[in-house]
XYZ file of C-alpha atoms in Angstrom:
97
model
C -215.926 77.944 109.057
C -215.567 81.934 109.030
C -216.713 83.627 105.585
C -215.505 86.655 104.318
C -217.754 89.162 103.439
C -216.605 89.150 99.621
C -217.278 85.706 99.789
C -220.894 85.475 101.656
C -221.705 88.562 99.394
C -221.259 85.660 96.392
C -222.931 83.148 98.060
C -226.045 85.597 98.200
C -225.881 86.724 95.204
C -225.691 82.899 93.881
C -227.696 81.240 96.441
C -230.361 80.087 94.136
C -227.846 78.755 91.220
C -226.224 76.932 94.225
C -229.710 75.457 95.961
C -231.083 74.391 92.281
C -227.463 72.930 91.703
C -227.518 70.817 94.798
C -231.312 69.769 94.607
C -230.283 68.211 90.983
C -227.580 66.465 92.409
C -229.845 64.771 94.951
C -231.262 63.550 92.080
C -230.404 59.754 90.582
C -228.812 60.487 87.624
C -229.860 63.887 87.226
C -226.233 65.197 85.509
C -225.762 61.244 83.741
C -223.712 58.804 85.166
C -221.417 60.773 87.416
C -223.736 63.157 89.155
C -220.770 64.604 90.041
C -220.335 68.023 91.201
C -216.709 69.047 89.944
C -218.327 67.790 86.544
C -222.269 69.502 87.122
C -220.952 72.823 88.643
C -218.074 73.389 85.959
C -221.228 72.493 82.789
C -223.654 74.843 85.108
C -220.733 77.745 85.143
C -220.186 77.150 81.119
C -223.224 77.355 80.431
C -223.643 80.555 81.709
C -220.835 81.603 79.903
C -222.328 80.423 77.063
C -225.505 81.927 77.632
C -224.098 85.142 78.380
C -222.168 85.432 74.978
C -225.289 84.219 73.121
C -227.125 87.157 74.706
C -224.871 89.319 73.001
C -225.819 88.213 69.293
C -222.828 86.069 68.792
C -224.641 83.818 66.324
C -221.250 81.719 65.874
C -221.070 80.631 69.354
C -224.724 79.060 69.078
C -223.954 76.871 65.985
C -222.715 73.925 68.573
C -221.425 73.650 71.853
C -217.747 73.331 71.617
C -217.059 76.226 73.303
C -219.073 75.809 76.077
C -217.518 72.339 76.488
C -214.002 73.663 76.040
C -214.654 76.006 78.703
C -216.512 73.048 81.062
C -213.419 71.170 80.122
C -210.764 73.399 81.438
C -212.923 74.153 84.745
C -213.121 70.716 85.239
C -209.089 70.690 84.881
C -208.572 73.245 87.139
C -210.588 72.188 89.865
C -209.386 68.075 89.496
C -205.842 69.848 89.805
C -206.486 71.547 93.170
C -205.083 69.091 95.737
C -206.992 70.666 98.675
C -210.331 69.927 96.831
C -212.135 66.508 98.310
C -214.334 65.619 95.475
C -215.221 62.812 97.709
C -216.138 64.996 100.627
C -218.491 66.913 97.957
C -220.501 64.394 96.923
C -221.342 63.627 100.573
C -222.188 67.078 101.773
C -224.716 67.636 98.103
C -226.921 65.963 100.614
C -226.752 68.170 103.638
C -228.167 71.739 103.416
């Protein structure tokens, strides 16, 4: 597979997020029942999100966790709704580096 150079400049920049994301995932049960990665990577990217706004004083945001599991949510829907995406095929290659 050929990389573009906006992308592999991404996958540096996120290489760590992405190893500690995939080590989990090795894990039994590390993200509940589904260790799945649609459903760990969309939580992981929310929670940054999350984290991020909290960062900024938002003291509203931090009273629960609705919005960071709206915004899971609607990754979760967007990536379930791209045909081209194997969720399958992901699963398989968390255990290949």
């Amino acid at each position: 597979m050929t990389y573009s150079k906006y992308l592999l400049n991404h996958i540096v920049r996120h290489g760590e997020a992405i190893s500690r994301l995939k080590a989990e995932l090795r894990q039994p049960d590390a993200w509940g029942d589904e260790n799945d990665p649609i459903h760990a990577v969309s939580f992981d990217a929310a929670n940054f999100v999350w984290s991020f706004l909290a960062s900024y004083g938002l003291e509203k945001i931090t009273e629960d966790r609705s919005l960071r599991n709206h915004i899971a949510e609607q990754i979760i829907a967007s990536l379930r709704a791209y045909p081209e995406l194997n969720t399958d095929q992901l699963k398989d290659d968390i255990y290949q580096l």
